[in-house]
PDB file of C-alpha atoms and ligand atoms in Angstrom:
ATOM      1  CA  MET M   1       3.274 -16.894   9.846  1.00 98.00           C
ATOM      2  CA  LYS M   2       1.475 -14.257  11.467  1.00 98.00           C
ATOM      3  CA  LEU M   3      -1.905 -12.614   9.482  1.00 98.00           C
ATOM      4  CA  SER M   4      -3.546  -9.190   9.359  1.00 98.00           C
ATOM      5  CA  LEU M   5      -5.913  -6.461   7.608  1.00 98.00           C
ATOM      6  CA  VAL M   6      -5.401  -3.530   6.054  1.00 98.00           C
ATOM      7  CA  VAL M   7      -6.939  -0.396   7.442  1.00 98.00           C
ATOM      8  CA  GLN M   8      -7.392   3.202   7.930  1.00 98.00           C
ATOM      9  CA  THR M   9      -7.129   5.319   9.781  1.00 98.00           C
ATOM     10  CA  PRO M  10      -9.624   8.288  11.497  1.00 97.00           C
ATOM     11  CA  GLU M  11      -8.238  11.027   9.721  1.00 97.00           C
ATOM     12  CA  VAL M  12      -8.473   9.608   6.374  1.00 97.00           C
ATOM     13  CA  GLU M  13     -11.878  10.538   5.135  1.00 93.00           C
ATOM     14  CA  ALA M  14     -11.532   9.502   1.576  1.00 93.00           C
ATOM     15  CA  CYS M  15     -12.771   5.911   1.158  1.00 94.00           C
ATOM     16  CA  VAL M  16      -9.473   3.679   0.213  1.00 96.00           C
ATOM     17  CA  PRO M  17     -10.958   0.659  -1.755  1.00 96.00           C
ATOM     18  CA  VAL M  18      -8.810  -1.408  -0.563  1.00 98.00           C
ATOM     19  CA  ALA M  19      -8.771  -1.146   3.132  1.00 98.00           C
ATOM     20  CA  LEU M  20     -10.977  -3.834   4.886  1.00 98.00           C
ATOM     21  CA  LEU M  21     -13.471  -3.773   8.225  1.00 98.00           C
ATOM     22  CA  SER M  22     -16.201  -0.854   9.130  1.00 98.00           C
ATOM     23  CA  GLY M  23     -16.736   1.512  12.059  1.00 97.00           C
ATOM     24  CA  THR M  24     -14.612   3.123  14.001  1.00 98.00           C
ATOM     25  CA  PHE M  25     -11.253   2.611  14.804  1.00 98.00           C
ATOM     26  CA  SER M  26     -12.283   0.991  17.821  1.00 98.00           C
ATOM     27  CA  GLU M  27     -15.367  -1.151  16.437  1.00 98.00           C
ATOM     28  CA  LYS M  28     -12.131  -2.374  13.454  1.00 98.00           C
ATOM     29  CA  ALA M  29     -10.402  -3.972  15.678  1.00 98.00           C
ATOM     30  CA  ALA M  30     -13.109  -5.866  17.808  1.00 98.00           C
ATOM     31  CA  LYS M  31     -13.908  -6.857  14.252  1.00 98.00           C
ATOM     32  CA  ALA M  32     -10.310  -7.882  13.773  1.00 98.00           C
ATOM     33  CA  ARG M  33      -9.667  -9.233  17.067  1.00 98.00           C
ATOM     34  CA  ALA M  34     -12.740 -11.314  16.583  1.00 98.00           C
ATOM     35  CA  PHE M  35     -12.558 -12.657  12.986  1.00 98.00           C
ATOM     36  CA  GLY M  36      -8.853 -14.103  13.636  1.00 97.00           C
ATOM     37  CA  ALA M  37      -6.217 -11.447  12.530  1.00 98.00           C
ATOM     38  CA  ASP M  38      -2.881 -11.019  14.410  1.00 98.00           C
ATOM     39  CA  GLY M  39      -2.126  -7.645  13.071  1.00 98.00           C
ATOM     40  CA  LEU M  40      -3.134  -4.231  11.510  1.00 98.00           C
ATOM     41  CA  GLU M  41      -1.845  -2.308   9.261  1.00 98.00           C
ATOM     42  CA  LEU M  42      -2.922   1.051   8.958  1.00 98.00           C
ATOM     43  CA  MET M  43      -2.912   3.355   6.054  1.00 98.00           C
ATOM     44  CA  THR M  44      -1.900   6.423   7.826  1.00 98.00           C
ATOM     45  CA  VAL M  45      -1.691  10.013   5.843  1.00 97.00           C
ATOM     46  CA  ASP M  46      -1.946  12.925   8.637  1.00 97.00           C
ATOM     47  CA  PRO M  47      -0.269  11.149  11.297  1.00 98.00           C
ATOM     48  CA  ALA M  48      -0.327  14.734  13.390  1.00 97.00           C
ATOM     49  CA  ARG M  49      -3.937  14.344  13.698  1.00 98.00           C
ATOM     50  CA  LEU M  50      -3.929  11.164  15.465  1.00 98.00           C
ATOM     51  CA  ASP M  51      -4.376  10.681  19.058  1.00 97.00           C
ATOM     52  CA  VAL M  52      -1.521   8.053  19.179  1.00 97.00           C
ATOM     53  CA  GLY M  53      -1.809   7.559  22.705  1.00 98.00           C
ATOM     54  CA  GLU M  54      -5.830   6.008  21.922  1.00 98.00           C
ATOM     55  CA  ILE M  55      -4.305   3.982  19.308  1.00 98.00           C
ATOM     56  CA  THR M  56      -1.903   2.473  21.200  1.00 98.00           C
ATOM     57  CA  ALA M  57      -4.307   2.380  23.842  1.00 98.00           C
ATOM     58  CA  ILE M  58      -7.401   0.077  21.328  1.00 98.00           C
ATOM     59  CA  LEU M  59      -4.636  -1.730  19.910  1.00 98.00           C
ATOM     60  CA  ALA M  60      -3.115  -3.181  22.927  1.00 98.00           C
ATOM     61  CA  GLU M  61      -6.595  -3.855  24.309  1.00 98.00           C
ATOM     62  CA  HIS M  62      -7.041  -6.262  21.450  1.00 98.00           C
ATOM     63  CA  ASP M  63      -3.935  -8.093  21.304  1.00 98.00           C
ATOM     64  CA  LEU M  64      -3.006  -7.078  18.253  1.00 98.00           C
ATOM     65  CA  GLU M  65       0.116  -6.186  16.542  1.00 98.00           C
ATOM     66  CA  VAL M  66       0.982  -2.826  13.663  1.00 98.00           C
ATOM     67  CA  ALA M  67       1.803  -5.179  11.068  1.00 98.00           C
ATOM     68  CA  ALA M  68       3.515  -1.244   8.985  1.00 98.00           C
ATOM     69  CA  ILE M  69       2.185   1.626   7.926  1.00 98.00           C
ATOM     70  CA  GLY M  70       0.721   1.808   4.632  1.00 98.00           C
ATOM     71  CA  SER M  71       1.533   4.771   2.783  1.00 98.00           C
ATOM     72  CA  GLY M  72      -0.715   3.889   0.113  1.00 96.00           C
ATOM     73  CA  ALA M  73      -3.480   6.606   0.884  1.00 97.00           C
ATOM     74  CA  VAL M  74      -0.971   9.377   0.751  1.00 96.00           C
ATOM     75  CA  ALA M  75      -1.111  10.115  -2.399  1.00 92.00           C
ATOM     76  CA  MET M  76      -4.291   8.996  -3.680  1.00 92.00           C
ATOM     77  CA  VAL M  77      -5.976  11.955  -0.651  1.00 93.00           C
ATOM     78  CA  SER M  78      -3.691  14.400  -1.765  1.00 91.00           C
ATOM     79  CA  GLY M  79      -2.061  13.810  -4.731  1.00 93.00           C
ATOM     80  CA  GLN M  80       1.841  14.144  -2.943  1.00 96.00           C
ATOM     81  CA  THR M  81       4.271  11.287  -4.457  1.00 97.00           C
ATOM     82  CA  LEU M  82       7.828  10.910  -4.033  1.00 97.00           C
ATOM     83  CA  LEU M  83       8.385  11.205  -7.645  1.00 97.00           C
ATOM     84  CA  HIS M  84       6.038  14.054  -8.290  1.00 96.00           C
ATOM     85  CA  PRO M  85       6.678  17.107 -11.149  1.00 94.00           C
ATOM     86  CA  ASP M  86       5.879  19.564  -9.244  1.00 94.00           C
ATOM     87  CA  ALA M  87       9.166  20.115  -6.942  1.00 94.00           C
ATOM     88  CA  SER M  88       6.944  21.604  -3.879  1.00 96.00           C
ATOM     89  CA  ALA M  89       4.619  18.467  -3.509  1.00 96.00           C
ATOM     90  CA  ALA M  90       7.660  15.679  -3.627  1.00 96.00           C
ATOM     91  CA  ALA M  91       9.652  17.743  -0.888  1.00 97.00           C
ATOM     92  CA  GLN M  92       6.135  17.569   0.836  1.00 97.00           C
ATOM     93  CA  ALA M  93       5.871  14.247  -0.116  1.00 98.00           C
ATOM     94  CA  GLU M  94       9.499  13.263   1.346  1.00 98.00           C
ATOM     95  CA  ALA M  95       8.630  15.330   4.834  1.00 98.00           C
ATOM     96  CA  ARG M  96       5.179  13.126   4.899  1.00 98.00           C
ATOM     97  CA  LEU M  97       7.762  10.117   4.394  1.00 98.00           C
ATOM     98  CA  GLY M  98       9.549  11.080   8.073  1.00 98.00           C
ATOM     99  CA  GLU M  99       6.430  11.742   9.761  1.00 98.00           C
ATOM    100  CA  LEU M 100       4.790   8.090   8.787  1.00 98.00           C
ATOM    101  CA  ILE M 101       8.427   6.721   9.839  1.00 98.00           C
ATOM    102  CA  GLY M 102       7.916   8.714  12.625  1.00 98.00           C
ATOM    103  CA  PHE M 103       4.678   6.933  13.431  1.00 98.00           C
ATOM    104  CA  ALA M 104       5.671   3.103  12.608  1.00 98.00           C
ATOM    105  CA  GLU M 105       8.031   3.433  15.794  1.00 98.00           C
ATOM    106  CA  ARG M 106       5.691   5.557  18.377  1.00 98.00           C
ATOM    107  CA  VAL M 107       2.806   2.283  17.396  1.00 98.00           C
ATOM    108  CA  GLY M 108       5.765  -0.188  17.568  1.00 98.00           C
ATOM    109  CA  ALA M 109       5.793  -0.822  13.805  1.00 98.00           C
ATOM    110  CA  GLY M 110       8.633  -1.960  11.851  1.00 97.00           C
ATOM    111  CA  LEU M 111       7.612  -1.215   8.763  1.00 98.00           C
ATOM    112  CA  VAL M 112       6.375   1.293   5.889  1.00 98.00           C
ATOM    113  CA  THR M 113       5.355   0.642   3.107  1.00 98.00           C
ATOM    114  CA  ILE M 114       5.920   2.286  -0.052  1.00 98.00           C
ATOM    115  CA  GLY M 115       3.886   1.439  -3.124  1.00 98.00           C
ATOM    116  CA  GLY M 116       2.120   3.850  -5.221  1.00 97.00           C
ATOM    117  CA  PHE M 117       3.806   6.536  -2.882  1.00 98.00           C
ATOM    118  CA  ARG M 118       6.883   6.579  -5.304  1.00 98.00           C
ATOM    119  CA  GLY M 119       5.522   8.194  -8.246  1.00 97.00           C
ATOM    120  CA  ARG M 120       5.912   7.563 -11.019  1.00 96.00           C
ATOM    121  CA  GLN M 121       9.429   7.942 -13.050  1.00 93.00           C
ATOM    122  CA  ALA M 122       7.584   9.143 -16.357  1.00 89.00           C
ATOM    123  CA  SER M 123       5.908  12.402 -15.174  1.00 80.00           C
ATOM    124  CA  ALA M 124       9.848  12.866 -13.212  1.00 79.00           C
ATOM    125  CA  ALA M 125      12.950  14.303 -14.680  1.00 82.00           C
ATOM    126  CA  PRO M 126      15.482  12.010 -16.392  1.00 85.00           C
ATOM    127  CA  ASP M 127      17.181  11.469 -13.230  1.00 92.00           C
ATOM    128  CA  ALA M 128      14.506  10.457 -11.011  1.00 95.00           C
ATOM    129  CA  ARG M 129      15.151   6.680 -10.024  1.00 96.00           C
ATOM    130  CA  ALA M 130      18.783   8.156  -8.747  1.00 97.00           C
ATOM    131  CA  ARG M 131      16.602  10.728  -7.202  1.00 96.00           C
ATOM    132  CA  LEU M 132      14.023   7.834  -5.640  1.00 98.00           C
ATOM    133  CA  ALA M 133      16.975   6.046  -4.111  1.00 98.00           C
ATOM    134  CA  ALA M 134      18.761   9.000  -2.847  1.00 98.00           C
ATOM    135  CA  ILE M 135      15.511  10.384  -1.115  1.00 98.00           C
ATOM    136  CA  LEU M 136      15.209   6.053   0.139  1.00 98.00           C
ATOM    137  CA  ARG M 137      18.866   6.245   1.398  1.00 98.00           C
ATOM    138  CA  SER M 138      18.029   9.119   3.915  1.00 98.00           C
ATOM    139  CA  ALA M 139      14.288   7.788   4.458  1.00 98.00           C
ATOM    140  CA  GLY M 140      17.075   4.686   5.693  1.00 98.00           C
ATOM    141  CA  ASP M 141      18.877   6.010   7.910  1.00 98.00           C
ATOM    142  CA  HIS M 142      16.042   7.661   9.432  1.00 98.00           C
ATOM    143  CA  ALA M 143      13.730   4.692  10.003  1.00 98.00           C
ATOM    144  CA  ALA M 144      17.005   2.910  10.905  1.00 98.00           C
ATOM    145  CA  ALA M 145      17.465   5.374  13.653  1.00 98.00           C
ATOM    146  CA  LEU M 146      14.180   4.841  14.857  1.00 98.00           C
ATOM    147  CA  GLY M 147      14.176   0.800  15.028  1.00 98.00           C
ATOM    148  CA  VAL M 148      12.138   1.329  11.615  1.00 98.00           C
ATOM    149  CA  ARG M 149      12.832  -0.088   8.598  1.00 98.00           C
ATOM    150  CA  LEU M 150      11.224   0.947   4.603  1.00 99.00           C
ATOM    151  CA  ALA M 151       9.720  -1.998   2.546  1.00 98.00           C
ATOM    152  CA  ILE M 152       9.497  -1.343  -1.467  1.00 98.00           C
ATOM    153  CA  GLU M 153       6.619  -3.225  -3.392  1.00 98.00           C
ATOM    154  CA  PRO M 154       6.602  -4.066  -6.389  1.00 98.00           C
ATOM    155  CA  LEU M 155       3.362  -2.763  -8.686  1.00 98.00           C
ATOM    156  CA  ASN M 156       2.082  -3.835 -11.823  1.00 98.00           C
ATOM    157  CA  ARG M 157       2.256  -2.070 -15.144  1.00 98.00           C
ATOM    158  CA  TYR M 158      -0.723  -0.497 -14.968  1.00 98.00           C
ATOM    159  CA  GLU M 159       0.411   1.119 -11.593  1.00 97.00           C
ATOM    160  CA  ALA M 160       4.542   1.986 -11.606  1.00 97.00           C
ATOM    161  CA  ASP M 161       6.821   2.173 -14.418  1.00 96.00           C
ATOM    162  CA  LEU M 162       9.366   1.912 -11.427  1.00 97.00           C
ATOM    163  CA  VAL M 163       9.766  -1.600  -9.965  1.00 98.00           C
ATOM    164  CA  ASN M 164       7.589  -4.111 -11.090  1.00 98.00           C
ATOM    165  CA  THR M 165       8.942  -7.621 -10.549  1.00 98.00           C
ATOM    166  CA  ALA M 166      10.951  -9.050  -7.700  1.00 98.00           C
ATOM    167  CA  GLU M 167      14.161  -8.941  -9.394  1.00 98.00           C
ATOM    168  CA  GLN M 168      13.927  -5.226 -10.454  1.00 98.00           C
ATOM    169  CA  GLY M 169      13.570  -4.519  -7.020  1.00 98.00           C
ATOM    170  CA  LEU M 170      16.346  -6.420  -5.971  1.00 98.00           C
ATOM    171  CA  SER M 171      17.937  -4.301  -9.072  1.00 98.00           C
ATOM    172  CA  PHE M 172      16.825  -0.890  -7.148  1.00 98.00           C
ATOM    173  CA  LEU M 173      17.735  -2.073  -3.798  1.00 98.00           C
ATOM    174  CA  ALA M 174      21.495  -2.512  -4.764  1.00 98.00           C
ATOM    175  CA  GLU M 175      21.236   1.373  -6.068  1.00 98.00           C
ATOM    176  CA  VAL M 176      19.748   2.677  -2.573  1.00 98.00           C
ATOM    177  CA  ASP M 177      22.295   0.138  -0.901  1.00 98.00           C
ATOM    178  CA  HIS M 178      20.665   0.725   2.687  1.00 98.00           C
ATOM    179  CA  PRO M 179      20.771  -2.416   5.314  1.00 98.00           C
ATOM    180  CA  SER M 180      16.935  -0.892   6.429  1.00 98.00           C
ATOM    181  CA  VAL M 181      15.556  -0.954   2.968  1.00 99.00           C
ATOM    182  CA  GLY M 182      14.149  -4.176   1.792  1.00 98.00           C
ATOM    183  CA  LEU M 183      11.182  -5.129  -0.584  1.00 98.00           C
ATOM    184  CA  LEU M 184       7.446  -6.540  -0.433  1.00 98.00           C
ATOM    185  CA  LEU M 185       5.432  -8.522  -2.513  1.00 99.00           C
ATOM    186  CA  ASP M 186       1.430  -8.682  -3.359  1.00 99.00           C
ATOM    187  CA  THR M 187       0.515 -11.417  -4.202  1.00 99.00           C
ATOM    188  CA  PHE M 188      -2.207  -9.058  -6.243  1.00 98.00           C
ATOM    189  CA  HIS M 189       0.565  -7.473  -8.359  1.00 98.00           C
ATOM    190  CA  VAL M 190       3.122 -10.884  -8.279  1.00 98.00           C
ATOM    191  CA  ASN M 191       0.137 -12.296 -10.646  1.00 98.00           C
ATOM    192  CA  ILE M 192       0.028  -9.979 -13.186  1.00 98.00           C
ATOM    193  CA  GLU M 193       4.061  -9.141 -13.398  1.00 98.00           C
ATOM    194  CA  GLU M 194       5.842 -12.545 -12.855  1.00 98.00           C
ATOM    195  CA  ARG M 195       7.186 -15.580 -14.591  1.00 98.00           C
ATOM    196  CA  SER M 196       6.901 -18.231 -11.573  1.00 98.00           C
ATOM    197  CA  TRP M 197       5.033 -17.729  -8.181  1.00 98.00           C
ATOM    198  CA  ASP M 198       8.161 -19.724  -6.636  1.00 98.00           C
ATOM    199  CA  ALA M 199      11.318 -17.323  -8.065  1.00 98.00           C
ATOM    200  CA  PRO M 200      10.142 -14.455  -6.804  1.00 98.00           C
ATOM    201  CA  PHE M 201       9.883 -15.058  -2.558  1.00 98.00           C
ATOM    202  CA  ARG M 202      12.318 -17.603  -2.929  1.00 98.00           C
ATOM    203  CA  GLN M 203      15.052 -14.871  -4.814  1.00 98.00           C
ATOM    204  CA  LEU M 204      13.720 -12.654  -1.842  1.00 98.00           C
ATOM    205  CA  MET M 205      14.054 -14.729   1.307  1.00 98.00           C
ATOM    206  CA  GLN M 206      17.811 -15.389   0.199  1.00 98.00           C
ATOM    207  CA  ALA M 207      18.605 -11.686  -0.279  1.00 98.00           C
ATOM    208  CA  GLY M 208      17.172 -11.579   3.488  1.00 98.00           C
ATOM    209  CA  ARG M 209      14.788  -8.850   2.116  1.00 98.00           C
ATOM    210  CA  LEU M 210      11.454 -10.693   2.194  1.00 98.00           C
ATOM    211  CA  TRP M 211       9.851  -7.964   4.324  1.00 98.00           C
ATOM    212  CA  HIS M 212       6.535  -8.284   4.392  1.00 98.00           C
ATOM    213  CA  VAL M 213       3.937 -10.221   2.200  1.00 99.00           C
ATOM    214  CA  HIS M 214       0.239  -8.244   1.104  1.00 98.00           C
ATOM    215  CA  LEU M 215      -2.328 -10.382  -0.482  1.00 98.00           C
ATOM    216  CA  GLY M 216      -5.458 -10.209  -2.685  1.00 98.00           C
ATOM    217  CA  ASP M 217      -6.807 -12.610  -5.255  1.00 98.00           C
ATOM    218  CA  ASN M 218      -6.010 -11.725  -9.486  1.00 98.00           C
ATOM    219  CA  ASN M 219      -9.208  -9.813  -8.970  1.00 98.00           C
ATOM    220  CA  ARG M 220      -8.429  -8.201  -6.053  1.00 98.00           C
ATOM    221  CA  LEU M 221     -10.910  -9.984  -3.736  1.00 98.00           C
ATOM    222  CA  PRO M 222     -10.491 -12.109  -0.984  1.00 98.00           C
ATOM    223  CA  PRO M 223      -7.506 -15.138  -0.963  1.00 98.00           C
ATOM    224  CA  GLY M 224     -10.372 -18.805  -2.201  1.00 97.00           C
ATOM    225  CA  GLU M 225     -12.560 -15.786  -4.314  1.00 98.00           C
ATOM    226  CA  GLY M 226     -10.396 -15.874  -7.845  1.00 98.00           C
ATOM    227  CA  MET M 227      -8.513 -18.075  -9.424  1.00 98.00           C
ATOM    228  CA  ILE M 228      -4.838 -18.129  -7.264  1.00 98.00           C
ATOM    229  CA  ASP M 229      -3.439 -20.665  -5.380  1.00 98.00           C
ATOM    230  CA  PHE M 230      -2.658 -19.549  -2.164  1.00 98.00           C
ATOM    231  CA  GLY M 231      -2.174 -22.644  -0.527  1.00 98.00           C
ATOM    232  CA  ARG M 232       0.329 -22.904  -3.245  1.00 98.00           C
ATOM    233  CA  VAL M 233       1.887 -19.542  -1.970  1.00 98.00           C
ATOM    234  CA  VAL M 234       1.794 -20.820   1.625  1.00 98.00           C
ATOM    235  CA  ASP M 235       3.567 -23.859   0.684  1.00 98.00           C
ATOM    236  CA  ILE M 236       6.115 -22.300  -1.154  1.00 98.00           C
ATOM    237  CA  LEU M 237       6.505 -19.315   1.795  1.00 98.00           C
ATOM    238  CA  HIS M 238       6.669 -21.668   5.321  1.00 98.00           C
ATOM    239  CA  ASP M 239       9.521 -23.679   2.275  1.00 98.00           C
ATOM    240  CA  ILE M 240      12.300 -20.701   2.472  1.00 98.00           C
ATOM    241  CA  GLY M 241      11.197 -19.995   6.074  1.00 98.00           C
ATOM    242  CA  TYR M 242       9.491 -16.333   5.711  1.00 98.00           C
ATOM    243  CA  ALA M 243       7.915 -15.415   9.248  1.00 98.00           C
ATOM    244  CA  GLY M 244       6.294 -12.468   9.319  1.00 98.00           C
ATOM    245  CA  PHE M 245       2.782 -10.773   7.896  1.00 98.00           C
ATOM    246  CA  LEU M 246       0.236 -11.686   5.390  1.00 98.00           C
ATOM    247  CA  SER M 247      -1.730  -9.004   5.183  1.00 98.00           C
ATOM    248  CA  ALA M 248      -4.796  -8.700   3.281  1.00 98.00           C
ATOM    249  CA  GLU M 249      -4.591  -4.948   0.966  1.00 98.00           C
ATOM    250  CA  LEU M 250      -7.535  -6.102  -1.218  1.00 98.00           C
ATOM    251  CA  LEU M 251     -11.322  -4.635  -2.299  1.00 98.00           C
ATOM    252  CA  ALA M 252     -13.671  -4.169   0.062  1.00 98.00           C
ATOM    253  CA  LEU M 253     -16.200  -6.578  -1.107  1.00 97.00           C
ATOM    254  CA  PRO M 254     -19.215  -6.665  -0.590  1.00 97.00           C
ATOM    255  CA  ASP M 255     -18.863  -5.139   2.316  1.00 98.00           C
ATOM    256  CA  PRO M 256     -15.471  -4.699   4.236  1.00 98.00           C
ATOM    257  CA  ASP M 257     -15.782  -6.254   7.494  1.00 98.00           C
ATOM    258  CA  THR M 258     -17.478  -9.683   4.639  1.00 98.00           C
ATOM    259  CA  ALA M 259     -13.762  -9.000   2.324  1.00 98.00           C
ATOM    260  CA  ALA M 260     -12.219  -9.333   5.813  1.00 98.00           C
ATOM    261  CA  GLN M 261     -13.614 -12.209   7.320  1.00 98.00           C
ATOM    262  CA  THR M 262     -13.760 -14.275   4.392  1.00 98.00           C
ATOM    263  CA  THR M 263      -9.578 -13.545   3.669  1.00 98.00           C
ATOM    264  CA  LEU M 264      -9.114 -14.096   7.442  1.00 98.00           C
ATOM    265  CA  THR M 265     -10.964 -17.817   7.327  1.00 98.00           C
ATOM    266  CA  HIS M 266      -9.191 -19.080   4.245  1.00 98.00           C
ATOM    267  CA  MET M 267      -6.014 -18.185   5.536  1.00 98.00           C
ATOM    268  CA  ARG M 268      -5.856 -19.663   8.987  1.00 98.00           C
ATOM    269  CA  ALA M 269      -7.086 -22.832   7.267  1.00 98.00           C
ATOM    270  CA  LEU M 270      -4.345 -22.803   5.331  1.00 98.00           C
ATOM    271  CA  LEU M 271      -1.389 -21.860   7.786  1.00 98.00           C
ATOM    272  CA  GLU M 272      -3.270 -24.613  10.269  1.00 97.00           C
ATOM    273  CA  ARG M 273      -2.948 -27.438   7.808  1.00 93.00           C
TER     274      ARG M 273
HETATM  275  C1  LER Y 301      -0.341  -0.854  -2.649  1.00 92.82           C
HETATM  276  O1  LER Y 301       0.039  -1.990  -1.328  1.00 92.82           O
HETATM  277  C2  LER Y 301      -0.664  -1.935  -4.033  1.00 92.82           C
HETATM  278  O2  LER Y 301      -0.407  -2.676  -3.521  1.00 92.82           O
HETATM  279  C3  LER Y 301      -1.407  -0.638  -5.011  1.00 92.82           C
HETATM  280  O3  LER Y 301      -2.060  -1.458  -5.697  1.00 92.82           O
HETATM  281  C4  LER Y 301      -2.171   0.152  -4.363  1.00 92.82           C
HETATM  282  O4  LER Y 301      -4.019   0.130  -4.787  1.00 92.82           O
HETATM  283 MN1   MN Y 302      -0.028  -3.768  -1.842  1.00 92.82          MN
END
């Protein structure tokens, strides 16, 4: 398994609460490498405003992979979501998803994550669920053509009303019905919504759909700063043969660098036991 840190890309002006590391993009990459990360998950809003050549050069200089492109900052910054009740905002979100897929291909990321960016079923038309499935099926075609995959993230009930658990994620995937659309699990949300630690990871792995993992303790602090037993989580992931990224998406407390370093120290020790 590999370790990654969520960072916001330079065009995102607002401070994303669950993005780590401080400084310029180059400084973030240098710190990520010095703290022992294998990759970065890029939270991006507007790829057109980024110098892709510069970003890939910085990542190569510090020998960092791009674990994923995160869509979470789009809703936060622009308010656009795939199920937005305003048709033009929803259409803009869909176009933005296409841009994030293109960006993923250009920076060598194999995955685009879809969490809160999907929006809420309750605020959209009655056919919201089917509409979201159709949007993701079509985005899945675009992604597949570029060698990229999409991962829907079950989120806790306070943040989403469509797909809160791994099981609900698998049911929804059956409706999307696309080989390039899978799931990711975030320990912070698993801790709130699931009945056990084993079943959700095991079920998704058996279905061939566990494509990414987010890390955050029960209080969304770095692993080890709350009550989740990350040793147990690592044992389960080893046991099921998960070999992908564990990507820290957690509150930048007490500051964005300390949170990153604390996470990597704790998780590296668990991975190397
Ligand atoms: C997205 O990955 C996520 O976990 C949300 O809770 C965003 O904060
Ligand atoms: Mn997450």
